[in-house]
Structure formats: C-alpha cells, structure tokens
C-alpha cells in the first residue's frame, strides 16, 4: 500500500530513549535513515535516569547535546525534544539552547516543553522535584518571551532574571510545543504554543481515544499524537500497556488515516523495535519516500 494515496498526517519518529543502550553512531544513522525515508520530523526524549521499575538502570544521552549534533548532521527534518523538562535547566538557559539549535539547524527546531514527571531523575541529580507545575508556570513565560526577542525581568518564587536578553538574537520565533493534559500547564502555555502533543498511553493509542482527549483540550494550536507501533523483528523493547495496545505495521496506514480524520495534524511514531531497519520498513510501508 502506498501512503501517498492515503490522507495521512505528516509523520515523525522518536529516536531510541531507554529501550536499550544506543551509542551516537547508531542514533545518527537512525536519524539520517528517517530523513532519507521521508519522515517529517525526528524527536528526542529528555530524560536522565530510570530505576526502580523492575528493570535494569538505564538512561539516554543528554537530549540537548544530541539535538545540537543532529541539527548539524541532518538537512531537512524538523527536530525537537519530546518534551524538555523545564525544571532541568534555568529558563534563560533553555531559551539560549533552543535559539542556538534553531540557528544550527537553519530553522528546523521545535521547542517541546513540559513539567517533567520522573522523580527518580530529579532526586538523583539534585534537582528539586516539588512544585513542578508552579515552576513551569514561572519558567515558561521567561522562555517564550526571550525567544520572542524581548528583554525580560522577572522576580518569581523559583526563577529570577534581570534584564535578560538573547544575544545573538534568534533568527526567528522558535515554534513552541507543549506536552501535557494538565489544566494549569495548558492555561499557562496554551495561548502561546504552536503545537500540543499527547503520548500514546494518554489516549489509549486509538483514533477514537485521540478524538475524545483532543475534544477536551481547548486551544488554537496544531495537534500531534504519539503512536506506538510494533514493527516486528523479534525484539520487544517497550513494556506493553494493556490499555494502550500497539498498532501492528500492516494496520498502520489505515490507523494514521483514521487519526488524521480524528483531528491529528501530525503523528509521531514510537517504533518497537526502534532501529534503522524499522524506520526504513515503516517509511516504505507508508510511502513516505
């Protein structure tokens, strides 16, 4: 089946996160395969450490460093964190990193943000894990205003900046994405973001579930949905969730068509397994190239 004959949304892919240990040469190879196979975007999770869930300790490479390297090593795909935890860095630094990566990528960067949730990594690296939403409410306006070219002074409970400005200035207003269903986060970010994203387990990994969840999220922004896809190959890298079963590869074209009908402006695939071969096979199946 040729995806070009289907009403598919733009399709992105998330790079390996904690499925297994992946070194830089393989990460780069997967990203370049995604570009060659016709995917629209490539995304990187922002995490540091997982432990205590019955599996071995594991963690991905630093998201910002990887994204900067990918910005210099790819040519066409959009790039972004899915999503960056604002609590991991001071807001001014997040804005500076986003502007630099957007410059390196020649305007292909999307800044995805959220509160963060995994207390294990907060505690392991000495980052305060309390008041995550309150911290986001203070951090997000500083980030977006700096990226908009403003000089910013703010004196909050958690973050303070004094006449902060991005120099060199960003070449454009970097697009913003928020990944959350929390009402306070959406109130703070919703009026200012270009994209809203939802993880597959939040909506049951089904078009009907996405339509129902999306109907409860008000905002004048585009909507993207992560989709868990089983590609095959005999390696189950992700723990399956009973309430969010994966989409089998033969069913993926029709699934994405139904997802677009349900209001999705982009689908970001979470492939199992996630490697060069999977990206190539999915791209061929969807006719993206």
Coordinates of C-alpha atoms in Angstrom, one line a residue:
X1 CA 0.0 0.0 0.0
X2 CA 1.3 3.4 -1.0
X3 CA 0.8 6.0 1.7
X4 CA 0.8 8.8 -0.9
X5 CA -2.7 7.6 -1.9
X6 CA -3.9 8.0 1.7
X7 CA -4.9 11.1 3.6
X8 CA -2.1 10.7 6.1
X9 CA -0.9 13.3 8.5
X10 CA 2.7 14.3 8.5
X11 CA 4.7 11.5 10.2
X12 CA 7.6 11.9 12.6
X13 CA 9.6 9.4 14.6
X14 CA 11.0 9.3 18.1
X15 CA 14.6 8.2 18.4
X16 CA 15.6 5.5 20.9
X17 CA 15.3 6.6 24.5
X18 CA 15.7 3.9 27.1
X19 CA 14.7 0.8 25.1
X20 CA 18.4 -0.2 25.1
X21 CA 21.8 1.4 25.2
X22 CA 22.3 3.2 21.9
X23 CA 25.6 4.9 21.1
X24 CA 25.9 8.1 18.9
X25 CA 26.8 6.4 15.6
X26 CA 23.5 4.4 15.7
X27 CA 21.4 7.5 16.8
X28 CA 22.8 9.4 13.9
X29 CA 22.2 6.6 11.5
X30 CA 18.6 6.2 12.6
X31 CA 18.0 10.0 12.2
X32 CA 19.6 10.0 8.7
X33 CA 17.5 7.0 7.7
X34 CA 14.4 8.8 8.9
X35 CA 15.3 11.8 6.7
X36 CA 16.1 9.6 3.7
X37 CA 12.8 7.6 4.2
X38 CA 10.7 10.7 4.1
X39 CA 9.7 11.3 7.7
X40 CA 8.9 14.9 8.5
X41 CA 10.4 15.1 12.0
X42 CA 12.7 13.4 14.5
X43 CA 12.2 13.7 18.3
X44 CA 14.4 13.1 21.3
X45 CA 13.2 12.3 24.8
X46 CA 14.5 14.5 27.7
X47 CA 15.4 12.1 30.5
X48 CA 18.4 11.2 32.6
X49 CA 17.7 8.1 34.6
X50 CA 15.2 5.3 35.1
X51 CA 15.4 2.9 38.0
X52 CA 13.2 1.1 40.5
X53 CA 10.6 -0.2 38.0
X54 CA 11.8 -3.8 38.0
X55 CA 14.2 -3.3 35.1
X56 CA 17.9 -2.5 34.9
X57 CA 19.0 1.1 35.5
X58 CA 19.0 2.9 32.2
X59 CA 19.1 6.4 30.7
X60 CA 19.6 8.1 27.3
X61 CA 22.2 10.7 26.2
X62 CA 21.6 14.3 27.1
X63 CA 18.7 15.5 24.8
X64 CA 20.1 19.0 24.2
X65 CA 23.5 17.8 23.2
X66 CA 22.1 15.2 20.9
X67 CA 19.7 17.7 19.2
X68 CA 22.6 20.1 18.6
X69 CA 24.5 17.3 17.0
X70 CA 21.6 16.2 14.9
X71 CA 20.9 19.8 13.8
X72 CA 24.4 19.9 12.3
X73 CA 24.1 16.4 10.8
X74 CA 20.7 16.4 9.1
X75 CA 19.3 18.7 6.4
X76 CA 15.5 18.5 6.1
X77 CA 13.7 17.0 9.1
X78 CA 12.3 19.1 11.9
X79 CA 13.9 18.4 15.3
X80 CA 12.8 18.8 18.9
X81 CA 12.7 17.4 22.4
X82 CA 9.6 15.4 23.3
X83 CA 9.5 17.1 25.6
X84 CA 12.1 19.1 27.5
X85 CA 11.5 19.3 31.3
X86 CA 11.6 23.0 32.1
X87 CA 12.7 22.2 35.7
X88 CA 16.0 20.6 34.5
X89 CA 17.5 24.0 33.5
X90 CA 17.1 27.7 34.3
X91 CA 14.6 29.2 31.8
X92 CA 17.1 31.6 30.3
X93 CA 19.5 28.7 29.5
X94 CA 16.6 26.8 27.9
X95 CA 15.9 29.7 25.7
X96 CA 19.6 30.1 24.7
X97 CA 19.9 26.4 23.9
X98 CA 16.8 26.5 21.8
X99 CA 17.9 29.6 19.8
X100 CA 21.3 28.1 19.2
X101 CA 19.9 24.7 17.9
X102 CA 17.4 26.5 15.7
X103 CA 20.3 28.5 14.2
X104 CA 22.4 25.4 13.7
X105 CA 19.5 23.6 12.0
X106 CA 18.6 26.6 9.8
X107 CA 15.2 27.0 11.3
X108 CA 14.1 23.3 11.8
X109 CA 13.8 23.3 15.6
X110 CA 10.6 23.0 17.6
X111 CA 10.9 23.6 21.4
X112 CA 8.7 21.0 23.1
X113 CA 8.3 21.6 26.8
X114 CA 6.6 20.1 29.8
X115 CA 7.0 19.9 33.6
X116 CA 8.9 16.6 33.9
X117 CA 7.5 13.8 36.0
X118 CA 10.1 11.1 36.9
X119 CA 11.1 11.9 40.4
X120 CA 13.9 9.4 40.3
X121 CA 16.0 11.5 37.9
X122 CA 15.2 14.8 39.7
X123 CA 16.4 13.3 43.0
X124 CA 19.4 11.5 41.6
X125 CA 20.8 14.7 40.0
X126 CA 19.8 17.1 42.8
X127 CA 17.0 18.9 41.0
X128 CA 14.0 20.0 43.1
X129 CA 11.0 17.8 42.3
X130 CA 8.4 19.7 44.3
X131 CA 6.0 22.3 42.8
X132 CA 6.7 21.1 39.2
X133 CA 3.6 22.9 37.8
X134 CA 4.3 26.1 39.7
X135 CA 7.9 26.1 38.5
X136 CA 6.6 25.6 34.9
X137 CA 4.2 28.5 35.3
X138 CA 7.2 30.7 36.1
X139 CA 9.7 29.3 33.7
X140 CA 7.6 29.1 30.5
X141 CA 6.8 32.9 30.2
X142 CA 10.5 33.7 30.5
X143 CA 11.4 31.2 27.9
X144 CA 8.8 32.3 25.3
X145 CA 9.5 36.0 25.9
X146 CA 13.2 35.6 25.4
X147 CA 12.7 33.6 22.2
X148 CA 10.3 36.3 21.0
X149 CA 13.2 38.8 21.3
X150 CA 12.1 40.6 24.4
X151 CA 14.2 41.8 27.3
X152 CA 12.9 40.1 30.4
X153 CA 13.0 40.9 34.0
X154 CA 11.1 38.6 36.4
X155 CA 11.2 38.0 40.1
X156 CA 9.3 34.9 41.0
X157 CA 9.4 32.4 43.8
X158 CA 11.6 29.9 41.8
X159 CA 13.2 31.9 39.0
X160 CA 14.6 35.4 38.8
X161 CA 16.1 37.1 35.7
X162 CA 17.2 40.7 35.4
X163 CA 17.2 42.4 32.0
X164 CA 17.8 39.1 30.3
X165 CA 18.2 39.1 26.5
X166 CA 19.3 36.5 23.9
X167 CA 22.4 37.5 22.1
X168 CA 23.0 36.8 19.3
X169 CA 19.2 37.2 18.8
X170 CA 17.2 34.3 17.4
X171 CA 16.8 34.4 13.7
X172 CA 13.1 33.7 14.1
X173 CA 10.5 33.0 16.7
X174 CA 11.2 29.3 17.5
X175 CA 7.9 27.3 17.4
X176 CA 6.7 26.0 20.7
X177 CA 5.1 22.7 21.6
X178 CA 3.6 21.6 25.0
X179 CA 3.1 18.0 26.0
X180 CA 0.6 17.9 28.8
X181 CA -3.0 17.4 29.7
X182 CA -2.7 19.3 33.0
X183 CA -5.1 22.3 33.2
X184 CA -2.6 24.6 34.8
X185 CA 0.1 23.8 32.3
X186 CA -2.3 24.3 29.4
X187 CA -3.6 27.5 30.8
X188 CA 0.0 28.8 31.1
X189 CA 1.2 27.6 27.7
X190 CA -1.9 27.0 25.5
X191 CA -2.3 30.6 24.3
X192 CA 1.3 30.8 23.2
X193 CA 2.2 27.4 21.7
X194 CA 2.1 26.3 18.1
X195 CA 1.6 22.6 18.9
X196 CA 0.0 20.3 21.5
X197 CA 1.3 16.8 21.8
X198 CA -0.1 13.7 23.6
X199 CA 1.7 10.5 24.5
X200 CA 0.1 7.3 23.2
X201 CA -0.8 6.0 26.6
X202 CA -2.8 9.1 27.4
X203 CA -5.4 8.3 24.8
X204 CA -5.3 4.5 24.5
X205 CA -3.3 4.6 21.2
X206 CA -6.5 4.7 19.2
X207 CA -8.1 7.3 16.9
X208 CA -11.3 7.3 18.9
X209 CA -9.3 7.8 22.1
X210 CA -7.4 10.7 20.5
X211 CA -10.6 12.4 19.3
X212 CA -12.1 12.1 22.8
X213 CA -8.9 13.5 24.5
X214 CA -8.4 16.2 21.9
X215 CA -12.0 17.4 22.3
X216 CA -11.2 18.2 26.0
X217 CA -8.1 20.3 25.1
X218 CA -9.1 23.8 24.0
X219 CA -6.6 25.9 22.1
X220 CA -5.8 27.4 18.7
X221 CA -2.8 25.1 18.0
X222 CA -1.9 22.1 15.9
X223 CA -2.2 18.7 17.5
X224 CA 0.2 15.8 17.4
X225 CA -0.2 12.3 18.7
X226 CA 2.5 9.8 19.6
X227 CA 1.6 6.3 18.2
X228 CA 3.1 3.1 19.5
X229 CA 3.8 0.7 16.6
X230 CA 5.0 -2.9 16.6
X231 CA 7.3 -3.3 13.6
X232 CA 8.4 -6.9 14.2
X233 CA 11.9 -8.4 14.3
X234 CA 11.6 -10.4 17.4
X235 CA 12.7 -7.8 19.9
X236 CA 10.1 -6.3 22.3
X237 CA 11.9 -3.2 23.6
X238 CA 8.9 -1.4 25.2
X239 CA 6.8 -2.7 28.0
X240 CA 3.3 -3.0 26.7
X241 CA 0.4 -1.3 28.4
X242 CA -2.9 -3.2 28.3
X243 CA -5.0 0.0 27.9
X244 CA -2.8 1.2 25.0
X245 CA -2.1 -1.7 22.7
X246 CA 0.4 -1.1 19.9
X247 CA -0.6 -0.7 16.3
X248 CA 0.6 -3.6 14.0
X249 CA 2.6 -2.5 11.0
X250 CA 0.1 -3.8 8.4
X251 CA -2.6 -1.7 10.1
X252 CA -0.6 1.4 10.4
X253 CA -1.6 3.2 7.1
X254 CA -5.3 2.9 7.9
X255 CA -4.7 3.8 11.6
X256 CA -2.9 7.0 10.6
X257 CA -5.6 7.9 8.1
X258 CA -8.2 7.5 10.9
X259 CA -6.0 9.5 13.3
X260 CA -6.0 12.4 10.7
X261 CA -9.8 12.2 10.5
X262 CA -9.9 12.4 14.3
X263 CA -8.0 15.7 14.1
X264 CA -4.3 14.9 14.4
X265 CA -2.1 17.3 12.4
X266 CA 1.0 15.1 12.9
X267 CA 1.7 11.5 14.1
X268 CA 5.0 10.8 15.9
X269 CA 5.8 7.1 15.8
X270 CA 7.2 5.2 18.7
X271 CA 8.6 2.2 17.0
X272 CA 9.2 -1.2 18.6
X273 CA 11.9 -2.1 17.9
X274 CA 13.5 1.3 17.0
X275 CA 16.4 0.9 14.7
X276 CA 17.4 1.7 11.1
X277 CA 15.6 -1.3 9.7
X278 CA 12.3 -0.4 11.4
X279 CA 12.5 3.2 10.2
X280 CA 13.1 2.1 6.6
X281 CA 10.4 -0.6 6.6
X282 CA 7.8 1.9 8.1
X283 CA 8.8 4.6 5.6
X284 CA 8.3 2.1 2.7
X285 CA 5.0 0.9 4.1
X286 CA 3.6 4.4 4.3
X287 CA 5.1 5.5 1.0
X288 CA 6.9 8.5 2.6
X289 CA 10.0 8.5 0.5

